[in-house]
C-alpha atoms as a printed R data frame, in Angstrom:
   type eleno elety resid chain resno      x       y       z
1  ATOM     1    CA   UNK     A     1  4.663 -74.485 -48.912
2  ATOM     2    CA   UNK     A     2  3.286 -77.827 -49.733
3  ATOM     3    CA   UNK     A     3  0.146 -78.784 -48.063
4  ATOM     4    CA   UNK     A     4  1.359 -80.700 -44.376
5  ATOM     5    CA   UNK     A     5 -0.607 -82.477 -42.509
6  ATOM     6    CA   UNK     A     6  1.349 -83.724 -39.810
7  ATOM     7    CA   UNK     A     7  4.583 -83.300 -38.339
8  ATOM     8    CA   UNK     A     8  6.537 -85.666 -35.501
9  ATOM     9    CA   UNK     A     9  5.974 -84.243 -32.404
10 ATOM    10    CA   UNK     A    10  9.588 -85.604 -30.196
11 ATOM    11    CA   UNK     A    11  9.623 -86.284 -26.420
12 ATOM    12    CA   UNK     A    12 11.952 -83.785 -26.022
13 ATOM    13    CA   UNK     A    13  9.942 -81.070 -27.510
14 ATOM    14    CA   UNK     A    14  7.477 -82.705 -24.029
15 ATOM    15    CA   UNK     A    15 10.092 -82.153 -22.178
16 ATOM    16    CA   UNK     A    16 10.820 -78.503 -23.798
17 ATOM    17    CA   UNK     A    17  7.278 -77.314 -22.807
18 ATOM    18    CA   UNK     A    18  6.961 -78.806 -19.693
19 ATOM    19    CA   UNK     A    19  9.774 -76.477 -18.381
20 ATOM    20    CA   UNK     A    20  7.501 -73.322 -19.672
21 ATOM    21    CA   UNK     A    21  4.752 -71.890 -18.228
22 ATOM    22    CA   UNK     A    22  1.549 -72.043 -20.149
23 ATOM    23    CA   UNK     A    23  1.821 -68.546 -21.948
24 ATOM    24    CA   UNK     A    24  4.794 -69.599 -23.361
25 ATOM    25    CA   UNK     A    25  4.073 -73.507 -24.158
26 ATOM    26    CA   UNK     A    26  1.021 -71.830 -26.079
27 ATOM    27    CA   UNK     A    27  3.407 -69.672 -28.032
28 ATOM    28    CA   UNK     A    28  6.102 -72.386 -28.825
29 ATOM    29    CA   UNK     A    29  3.396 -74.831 -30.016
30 ATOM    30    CA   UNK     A    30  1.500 -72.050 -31.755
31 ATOM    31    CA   UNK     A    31  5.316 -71.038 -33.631
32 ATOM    32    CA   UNK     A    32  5.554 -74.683 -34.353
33 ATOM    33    CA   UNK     A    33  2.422 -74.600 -35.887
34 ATOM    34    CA   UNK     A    34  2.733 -72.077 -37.667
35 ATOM    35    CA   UNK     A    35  5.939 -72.716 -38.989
36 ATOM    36    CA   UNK     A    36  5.336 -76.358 -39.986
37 ATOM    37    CA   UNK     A    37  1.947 -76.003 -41.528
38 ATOM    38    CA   UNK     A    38  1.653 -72.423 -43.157
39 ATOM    39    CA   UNK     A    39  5.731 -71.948 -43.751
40 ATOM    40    CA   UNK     A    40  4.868 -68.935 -41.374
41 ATOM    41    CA   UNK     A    41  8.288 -67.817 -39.469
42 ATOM    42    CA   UNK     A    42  7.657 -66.629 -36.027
43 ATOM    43    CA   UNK     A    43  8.064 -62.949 -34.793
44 ATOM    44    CA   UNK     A    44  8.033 -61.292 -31.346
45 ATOM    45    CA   UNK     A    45  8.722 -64.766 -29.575
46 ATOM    46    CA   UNK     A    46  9.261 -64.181 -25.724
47 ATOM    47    CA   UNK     A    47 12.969 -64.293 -24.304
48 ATOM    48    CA   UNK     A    48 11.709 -67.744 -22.689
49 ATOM    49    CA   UNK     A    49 10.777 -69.162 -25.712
50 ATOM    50    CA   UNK     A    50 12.972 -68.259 -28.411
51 ATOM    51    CA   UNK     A    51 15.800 -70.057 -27.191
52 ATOM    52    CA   UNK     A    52 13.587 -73.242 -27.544
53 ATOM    53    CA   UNK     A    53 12.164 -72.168 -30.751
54 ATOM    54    CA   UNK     A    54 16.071 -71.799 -32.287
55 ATOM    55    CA   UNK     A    55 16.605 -76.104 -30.390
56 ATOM    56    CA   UNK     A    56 13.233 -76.987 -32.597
57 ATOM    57    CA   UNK     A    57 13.016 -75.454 -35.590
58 ATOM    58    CA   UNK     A    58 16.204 -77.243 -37.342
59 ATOM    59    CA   UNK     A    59 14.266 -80.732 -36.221
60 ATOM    60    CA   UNK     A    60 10.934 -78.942 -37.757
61 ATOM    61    CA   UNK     A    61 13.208 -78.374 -40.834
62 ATOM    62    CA   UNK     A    62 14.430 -81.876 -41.196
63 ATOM    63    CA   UNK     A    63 10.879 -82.886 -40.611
64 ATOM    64    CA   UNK     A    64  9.373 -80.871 -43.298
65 ATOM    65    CA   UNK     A    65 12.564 -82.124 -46.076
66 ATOM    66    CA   UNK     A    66 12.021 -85.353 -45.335
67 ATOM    67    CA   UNK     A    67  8.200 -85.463 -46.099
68 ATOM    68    CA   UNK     A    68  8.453 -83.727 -49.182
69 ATOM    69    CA   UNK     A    69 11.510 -86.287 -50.400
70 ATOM    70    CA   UNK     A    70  8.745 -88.729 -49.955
71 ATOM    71    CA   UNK     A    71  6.538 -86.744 -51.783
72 ATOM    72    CA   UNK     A    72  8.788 -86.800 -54.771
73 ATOM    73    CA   UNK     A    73  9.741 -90.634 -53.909
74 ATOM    74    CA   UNK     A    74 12.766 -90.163 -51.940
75 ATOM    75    CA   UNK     A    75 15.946 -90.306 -53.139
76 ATOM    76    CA   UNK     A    76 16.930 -92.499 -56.676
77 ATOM    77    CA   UNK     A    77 19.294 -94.903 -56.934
78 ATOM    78    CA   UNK     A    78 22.139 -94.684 -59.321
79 ATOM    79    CA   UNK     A    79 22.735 -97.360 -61.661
């Protein structure tokens, strides 16, 4: 995977973690991590937390598309 440096963290992904206790916040942010910035899927997630990993990770996806369009220089215009 490209090299990513950052990734848009949402409010509701805030929101997400606040309803976790701090075992699994660690793990969700740790799977986000992980996912985002070494293309890493996650494995053994907790029955708490992969219901909330399967909400973020198509936002992680878009995310990730959307910085390498830019990469490229977005989408061209046809003519």
């Amino acid at each position: 995977m490209d090299e990513i440096k950052k990734i848009s963290f949402f409010a509701s992904y805030g929101e997400a973690l606040q309803s976790l206790d701090d075992r699994s916040a660690g793990q969700l942010i740790k799977a986000m991590c992980s996912y985002a910035f070494d293309g890493k899927e996650p494995d053994k997630l907790s029955s708490k937390v992969k219901p909330m990993w399967l909400l973020v990770k198509p936002n992680l996806d878009t995310s990730l598309k959307k910085i390498k369009s830019g990469r490229k220089g977005g989408k061209q215009n046809a003519s």
